[in-house]
Short mmCIF file of C-alpha atoms and ligand atoms in Angstrom, two decimals:
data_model
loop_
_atom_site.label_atom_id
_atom_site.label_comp_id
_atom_site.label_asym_id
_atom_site.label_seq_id
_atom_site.Cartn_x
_atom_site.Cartn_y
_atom_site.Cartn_z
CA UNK A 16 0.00 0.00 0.00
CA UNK A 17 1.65 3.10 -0.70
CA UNK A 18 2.34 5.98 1.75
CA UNK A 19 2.14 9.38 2.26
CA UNK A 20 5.48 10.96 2.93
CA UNK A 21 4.60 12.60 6.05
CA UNK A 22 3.08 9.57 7.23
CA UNK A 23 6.01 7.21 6.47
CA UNK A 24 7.86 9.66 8.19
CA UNK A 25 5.39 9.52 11.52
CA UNK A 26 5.33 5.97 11.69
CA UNK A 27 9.26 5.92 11.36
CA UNK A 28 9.38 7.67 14.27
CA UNK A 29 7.83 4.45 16.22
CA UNK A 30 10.53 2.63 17.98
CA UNK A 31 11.65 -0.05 15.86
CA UNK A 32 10.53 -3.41 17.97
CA UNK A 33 7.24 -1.97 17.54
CA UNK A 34 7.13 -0.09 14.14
CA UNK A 35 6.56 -3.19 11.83
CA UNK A 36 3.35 -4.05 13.80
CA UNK A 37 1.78 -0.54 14.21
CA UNK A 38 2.99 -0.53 10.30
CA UNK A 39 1.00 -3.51 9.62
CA UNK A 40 -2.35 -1.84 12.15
CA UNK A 41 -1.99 1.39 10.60
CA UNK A 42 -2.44 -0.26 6.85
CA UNK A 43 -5.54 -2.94 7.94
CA UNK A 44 -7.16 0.13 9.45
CA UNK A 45 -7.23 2.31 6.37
CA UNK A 46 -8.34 -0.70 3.98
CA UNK A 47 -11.20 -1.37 6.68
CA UNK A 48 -11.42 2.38 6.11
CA UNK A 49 -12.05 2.20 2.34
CA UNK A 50 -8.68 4.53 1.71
CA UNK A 51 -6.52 3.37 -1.12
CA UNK A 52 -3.24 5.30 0.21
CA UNK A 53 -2.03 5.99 3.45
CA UNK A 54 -2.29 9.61 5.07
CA UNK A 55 -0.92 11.26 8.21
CA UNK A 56 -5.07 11.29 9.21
CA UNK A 57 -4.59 7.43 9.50
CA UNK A 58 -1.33 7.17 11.20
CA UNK A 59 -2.72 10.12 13.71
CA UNK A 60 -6.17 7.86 14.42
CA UNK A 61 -4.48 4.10 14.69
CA UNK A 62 -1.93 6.07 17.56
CA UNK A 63 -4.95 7.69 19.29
CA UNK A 64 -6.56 3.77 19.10
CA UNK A 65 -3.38 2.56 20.48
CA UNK A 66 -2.53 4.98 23.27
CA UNK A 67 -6.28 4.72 24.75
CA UNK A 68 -6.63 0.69 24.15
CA UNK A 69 -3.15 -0.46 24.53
CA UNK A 70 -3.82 -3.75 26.44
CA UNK A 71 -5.65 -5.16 23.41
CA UNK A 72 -2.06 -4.68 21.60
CA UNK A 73 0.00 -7.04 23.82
CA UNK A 74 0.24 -10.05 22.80
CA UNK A 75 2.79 -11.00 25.47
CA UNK A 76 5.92 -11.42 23.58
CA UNK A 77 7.32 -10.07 19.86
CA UNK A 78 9.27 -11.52 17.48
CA UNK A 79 11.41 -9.05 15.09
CA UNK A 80 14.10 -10.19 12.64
CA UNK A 81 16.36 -8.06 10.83
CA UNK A 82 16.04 -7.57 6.90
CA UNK A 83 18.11 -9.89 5.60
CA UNK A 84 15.63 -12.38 3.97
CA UNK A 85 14.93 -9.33 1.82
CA UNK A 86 18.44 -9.95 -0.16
CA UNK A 87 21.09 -8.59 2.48
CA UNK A 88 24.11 -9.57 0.71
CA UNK A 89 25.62 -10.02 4.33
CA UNK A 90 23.00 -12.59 4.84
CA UNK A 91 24.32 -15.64 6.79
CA UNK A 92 21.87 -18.40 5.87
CA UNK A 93 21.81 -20.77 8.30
CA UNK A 94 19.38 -22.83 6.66
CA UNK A 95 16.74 -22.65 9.12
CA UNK A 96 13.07 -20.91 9.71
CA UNK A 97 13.80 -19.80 13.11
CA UNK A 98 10.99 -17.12 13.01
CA UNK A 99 8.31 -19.21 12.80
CA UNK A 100 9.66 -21.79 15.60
CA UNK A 101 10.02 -19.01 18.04
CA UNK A 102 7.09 -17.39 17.62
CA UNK A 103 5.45 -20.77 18.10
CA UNK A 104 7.75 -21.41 21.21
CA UNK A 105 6.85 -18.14 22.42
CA UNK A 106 3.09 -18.84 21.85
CA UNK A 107 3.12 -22.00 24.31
CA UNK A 108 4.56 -20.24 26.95
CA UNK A 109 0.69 -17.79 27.52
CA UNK A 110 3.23 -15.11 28.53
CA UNK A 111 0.14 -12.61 28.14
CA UNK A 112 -1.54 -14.18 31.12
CA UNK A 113 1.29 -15.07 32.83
CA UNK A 114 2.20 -10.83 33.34
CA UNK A 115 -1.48 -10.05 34.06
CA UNK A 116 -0.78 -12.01 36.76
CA UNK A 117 2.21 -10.07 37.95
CA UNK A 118 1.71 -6.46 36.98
CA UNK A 119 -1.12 -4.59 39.15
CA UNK A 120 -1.84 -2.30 36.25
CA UNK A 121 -3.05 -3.09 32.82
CA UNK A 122 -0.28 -4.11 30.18
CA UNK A 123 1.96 -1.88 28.37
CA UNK A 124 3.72 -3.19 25.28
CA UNK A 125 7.31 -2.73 27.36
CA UNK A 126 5.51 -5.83 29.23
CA UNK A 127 5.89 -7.65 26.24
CA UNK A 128 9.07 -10.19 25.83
CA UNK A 129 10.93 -9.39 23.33
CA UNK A 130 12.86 -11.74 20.87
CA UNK A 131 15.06 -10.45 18.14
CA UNK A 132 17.00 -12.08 15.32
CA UNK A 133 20.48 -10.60 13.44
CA UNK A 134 21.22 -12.55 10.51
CA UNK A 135 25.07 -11.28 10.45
CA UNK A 136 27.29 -9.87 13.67
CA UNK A 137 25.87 -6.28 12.06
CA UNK A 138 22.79 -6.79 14.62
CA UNK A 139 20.60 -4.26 12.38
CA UNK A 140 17.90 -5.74 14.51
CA UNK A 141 19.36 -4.87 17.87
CA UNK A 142 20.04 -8.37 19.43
CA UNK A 143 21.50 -6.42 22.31
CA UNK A 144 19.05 -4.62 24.07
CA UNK A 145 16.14 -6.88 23.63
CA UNK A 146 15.15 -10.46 26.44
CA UNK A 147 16.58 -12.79 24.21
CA UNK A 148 19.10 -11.60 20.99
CA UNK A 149 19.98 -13.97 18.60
CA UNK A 150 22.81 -13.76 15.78
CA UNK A 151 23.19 -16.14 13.03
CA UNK A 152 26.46 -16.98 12.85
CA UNK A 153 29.03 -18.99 10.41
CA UNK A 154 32.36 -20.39 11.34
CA UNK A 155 34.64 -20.48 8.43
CA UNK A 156 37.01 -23.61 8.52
CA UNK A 157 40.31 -24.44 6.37
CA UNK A 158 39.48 -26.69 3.36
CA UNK A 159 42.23 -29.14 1.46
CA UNK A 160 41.57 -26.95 -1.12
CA UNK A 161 44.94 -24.83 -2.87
CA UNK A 162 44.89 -21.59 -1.21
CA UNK A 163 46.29 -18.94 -4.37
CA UNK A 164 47.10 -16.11 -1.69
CA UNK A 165 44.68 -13.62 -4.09
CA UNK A 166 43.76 -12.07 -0.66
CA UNK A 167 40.45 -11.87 -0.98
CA UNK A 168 39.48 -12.83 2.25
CA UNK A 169 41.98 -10.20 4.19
CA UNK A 170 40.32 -7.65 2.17
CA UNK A 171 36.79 -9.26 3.03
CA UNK A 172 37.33 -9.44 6.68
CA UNK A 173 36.98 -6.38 8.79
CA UNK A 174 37.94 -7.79 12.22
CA UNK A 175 41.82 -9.07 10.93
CA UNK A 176 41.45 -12.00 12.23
CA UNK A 177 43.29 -13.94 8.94
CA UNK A 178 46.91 -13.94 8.19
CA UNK A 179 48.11 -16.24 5.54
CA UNK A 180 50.74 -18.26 6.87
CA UNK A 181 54.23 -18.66 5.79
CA UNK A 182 56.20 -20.81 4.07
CA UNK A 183 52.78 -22.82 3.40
CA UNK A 184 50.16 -20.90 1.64
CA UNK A 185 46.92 -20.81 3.18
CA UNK A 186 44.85 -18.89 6.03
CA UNK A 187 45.50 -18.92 9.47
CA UNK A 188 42.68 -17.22 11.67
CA UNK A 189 42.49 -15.63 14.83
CA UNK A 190 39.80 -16.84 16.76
CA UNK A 191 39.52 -14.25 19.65
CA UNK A 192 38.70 -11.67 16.68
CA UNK A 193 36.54 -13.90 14.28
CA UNK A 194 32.72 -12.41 14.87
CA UNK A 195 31.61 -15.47 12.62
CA UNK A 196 30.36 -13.74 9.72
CA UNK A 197 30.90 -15.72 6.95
CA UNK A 198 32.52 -13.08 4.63
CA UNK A 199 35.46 -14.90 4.52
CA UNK A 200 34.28 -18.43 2.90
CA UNK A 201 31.85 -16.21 0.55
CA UNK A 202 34.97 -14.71 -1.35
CA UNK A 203 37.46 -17.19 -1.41
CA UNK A 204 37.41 -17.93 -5.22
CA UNK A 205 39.46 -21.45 -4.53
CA UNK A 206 37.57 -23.27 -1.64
CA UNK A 207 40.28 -22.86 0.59
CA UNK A 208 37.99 -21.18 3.38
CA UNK A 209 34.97 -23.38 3.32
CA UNK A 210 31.80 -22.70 5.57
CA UNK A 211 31.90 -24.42 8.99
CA UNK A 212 29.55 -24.47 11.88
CA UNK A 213 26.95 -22.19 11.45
CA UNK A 214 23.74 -21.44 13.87
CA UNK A 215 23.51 -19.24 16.37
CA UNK A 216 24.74 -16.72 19.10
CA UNK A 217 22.72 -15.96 22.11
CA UNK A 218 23.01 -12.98 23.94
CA UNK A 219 20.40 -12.78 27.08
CA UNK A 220 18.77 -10.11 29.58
CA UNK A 221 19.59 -6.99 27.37
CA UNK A 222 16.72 -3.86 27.69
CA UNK A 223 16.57 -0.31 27.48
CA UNK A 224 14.77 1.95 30.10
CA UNK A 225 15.63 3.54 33.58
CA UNK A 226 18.29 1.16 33.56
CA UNK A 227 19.81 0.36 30.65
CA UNK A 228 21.96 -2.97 30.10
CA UNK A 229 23.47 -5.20 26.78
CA UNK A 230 22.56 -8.64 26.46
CA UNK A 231 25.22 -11.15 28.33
CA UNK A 232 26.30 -13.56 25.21
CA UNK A 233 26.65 -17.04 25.98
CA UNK A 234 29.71 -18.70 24.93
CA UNK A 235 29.08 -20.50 22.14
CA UNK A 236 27.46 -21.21 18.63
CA UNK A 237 23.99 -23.04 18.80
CA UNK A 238 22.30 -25.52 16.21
CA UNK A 239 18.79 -24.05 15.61
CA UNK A 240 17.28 -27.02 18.00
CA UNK A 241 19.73 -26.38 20.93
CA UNK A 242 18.95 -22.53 20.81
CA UNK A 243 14.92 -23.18 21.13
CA UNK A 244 16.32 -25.39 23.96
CA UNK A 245 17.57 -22.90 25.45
CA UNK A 246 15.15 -20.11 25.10
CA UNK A 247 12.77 -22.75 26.60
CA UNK A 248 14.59 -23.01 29.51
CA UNK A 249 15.09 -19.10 29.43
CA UNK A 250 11.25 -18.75 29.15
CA UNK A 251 10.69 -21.62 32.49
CA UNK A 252 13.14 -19.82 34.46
CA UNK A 253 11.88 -16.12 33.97
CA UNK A 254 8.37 -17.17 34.84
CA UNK A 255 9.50 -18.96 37.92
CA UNK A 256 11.80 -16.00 39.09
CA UNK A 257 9.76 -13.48 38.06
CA UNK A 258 8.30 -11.16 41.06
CA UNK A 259 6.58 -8.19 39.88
CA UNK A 260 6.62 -8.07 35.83
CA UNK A 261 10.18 -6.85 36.11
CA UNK A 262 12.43 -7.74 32.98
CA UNK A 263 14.31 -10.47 31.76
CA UNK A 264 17.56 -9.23 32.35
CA UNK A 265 16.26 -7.58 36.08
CA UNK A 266 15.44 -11.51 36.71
CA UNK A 267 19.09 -12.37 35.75
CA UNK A 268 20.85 -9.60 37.25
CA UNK A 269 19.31 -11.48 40.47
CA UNK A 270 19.53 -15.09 39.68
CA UNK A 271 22.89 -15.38 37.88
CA UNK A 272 22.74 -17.66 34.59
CA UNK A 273 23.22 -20.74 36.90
CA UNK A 274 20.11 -22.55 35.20
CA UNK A 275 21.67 -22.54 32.18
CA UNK A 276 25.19 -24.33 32.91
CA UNK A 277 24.19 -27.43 30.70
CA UNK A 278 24.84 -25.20 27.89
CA UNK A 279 27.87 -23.63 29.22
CA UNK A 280 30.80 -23.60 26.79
CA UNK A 281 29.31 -25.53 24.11
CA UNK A 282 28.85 -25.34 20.50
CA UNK A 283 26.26 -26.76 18.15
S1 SF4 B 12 21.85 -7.64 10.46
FE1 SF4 B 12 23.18 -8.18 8.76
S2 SF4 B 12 21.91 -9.49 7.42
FE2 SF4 B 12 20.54 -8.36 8.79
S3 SF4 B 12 19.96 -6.53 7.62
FE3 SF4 B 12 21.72 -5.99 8.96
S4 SF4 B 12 23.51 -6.26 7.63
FE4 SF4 B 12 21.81 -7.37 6.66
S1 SF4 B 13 34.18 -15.28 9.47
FE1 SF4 B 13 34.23 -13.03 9.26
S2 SF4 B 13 35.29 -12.31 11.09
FE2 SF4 B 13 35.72 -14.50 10.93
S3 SF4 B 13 37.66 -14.63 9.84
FE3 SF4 B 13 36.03 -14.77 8.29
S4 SF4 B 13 35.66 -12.68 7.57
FE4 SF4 B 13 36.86 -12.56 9.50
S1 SF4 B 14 42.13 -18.40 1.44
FE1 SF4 B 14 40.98 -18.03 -0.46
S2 SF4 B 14 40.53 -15.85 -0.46
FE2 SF4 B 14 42.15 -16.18 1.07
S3 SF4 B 14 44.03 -15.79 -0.04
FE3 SF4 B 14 43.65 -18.00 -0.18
S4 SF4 B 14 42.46 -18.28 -2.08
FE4 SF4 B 14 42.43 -16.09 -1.61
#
C-alpha cells in the first residue's frame, strides 16, 4: 500500500521493535477504512486507538528479525526458519496471562518479551538490548583446497582475524577476533575457506529503560534445535523468578545464569 510521505515519516518515528506491527495496524485500518493510500489522518487515528486501548495490543511477547531475507548480501543463511519456531515457542509459553498475573496495572507493550534475530554480527535488529538476541552466525574452517594467496578474504574481513601463513600458503585465523560472519568463505574464489559451523549466538537479559543494560552472550554457537532449547529453559526460568513483571535481564541480574550451565561452553 503506498504511503504518504509525512506519514512514512510519523510511523518511522515508532521505535523499531514496535514499528513493523503498528505498520501492519496502521495499513488494515485504512483498507477497513475504504482509503486506497495511506495519510498522516490514519497514522494520527491508529496512535490515538493505540494509546487509549493499549492492552488489546500485547500479545505477550514479539518476534522481530532483521532484513536480511529481503536480499542482504551479508546474509548468513543458516538454513533454518527460526521465526516461525520461536514465535510458536513463544506462543506455548501464555506469557500474556502469565504478566497479568504479575503487573497490578493493565499491560503496556514494554511488558511484552521481546525476541530479536540478526542474521550477520551487524545486529541491524538490535540483538542487544532486547530479552533474548539472537545472531546467526558462520564459522569459516580451512578446506584441502589450494589456497592462491589472491587475498580476498583479508580484504573481506573487517575484524583481521586472517593472516596467511608462511612458508605454506593458506589462512591462518584468529579466533579471539573472528565475529563469525561468513565473509570470509563467501569470497574465497578457490575453496580454501569453506563454511563451517553455522547457527547461532545468544546474547540474554539486554533492555533499554531507567536502567539500561546489553545482552550477556553465551559462549558458544547453537544448532537451531539447541537454541529453542535454550530459550525454553530461558522462558521456564523467567516465569518462575519473576516477582513483579520486572524484565528479563532484572530476573538475571538477580539469579545469575546458573540454570543454564548445561549449555555452558558448548557449540552446536
Ligand atoms: S543484520 Fe546483517 S543481514 Fe541483517 S539486515 Fe543488517 S547487515 Fe543485513
Ligand atoms: S568469518 Fe568473518 S570475522 Fe571470521 S575470519 Fe572470516 S571474515 Fe573474518
Ligand atoms: S584463502 Fe581463499 S581468499 Fe584467502 S588468499 Fe587463499 S584463495 Fe584467496
Amino acid at each position: 500500500m503506498e504511503w504518504d510521505k509525512d506519514a512514512e515519516q510519523a510511523v518511522g518515528t515508532v521505535p523499531f521493535f514496535v514499528r513493523t506491527r503498528v505498520k501492519k495496524r496502521v495499513e488494515t485500518e485504512a483498507r477497513q477504512a475504504g482509503a486506497a493510500r495511506i495519510t498522516m489522518e490514519h497514522v494520527t487515528a491508529c496512535k490515538q486507538r493505540s494509546l487509549h486501548h493499549q492492552e488489546n495490543e500485547v500479545q505477550g511477547f514479539t518476534v522481530e528479525s532483521c532484513f536480511g531475507q529481503s536480499g542482504c548480501p551479508n546474509r548468513i543463511d543458516t538454513g533454518e526458519n527460526l521465526s516461525k519456531r520461536l514465535e510458536s515457542l513463544l506462543r506455548a509459553h501464555n506469557l500474556k496471562e502469565f504478566m497479568q498475573g504479575r503487573v497490578s496495572d493493565p499491560l503496556k507493550l514494554h511488558h511484552e518479551f521481546r525476541v530479536t534475530l540478526a542474521d550477520c554480527p551487524n545486529g541491524c535488529s538490535r540483538p542487544q538490548i532486547v530479552d533474548i538476541g539472537l545472531i546467526s552466525a558462520a564459522l569459516p574452517a580451512r578446506s584441502d583446497s589450494p589456497c592462491s594467496e589472491c587475498g580476498a578474504c583479508l580484504d573481506a574481513c573487517r575484524e583481521k582475524g586472517i593472516t596467511l601463513a608462511e612458508p605454506e600458503p593458506g589462512p591462518q585465523f584468529d579466533w579471539r577476533r573472528c565475529l563469525a560472519c561468513g565473509q570470509c568463505a563467501r569470497v574465497c574464489p578457490t575453496g580454501a575457506i569453506a563454511q563451517g559451523l553455522s547457527g547461532y549466538r545468544i546474547l540474554l537479559g539486554g533492555k533499554l529503560g531507567r536502567h539500561p543494560q546489553l545482552g550477556r552472550e553465551l559462549s558458544g554457537i547453537f544448532s537451531a534445535e539447541t537454541t529453542l532449547a535454550i530459550i525454553d529453559a530461558c522462558l521456564a526460568h523467567f516465569k518462575a523468578e519473576n516477582r513483579h513483571g520486572e524484565r528479563f535481564g532484572e530476573v538475571l541480574n538477580r539469579t545469575g545464569l546458573d540454570f543454564l550451565a548445561a549449555y555452558a561452553h558448548r557449540s552446536a
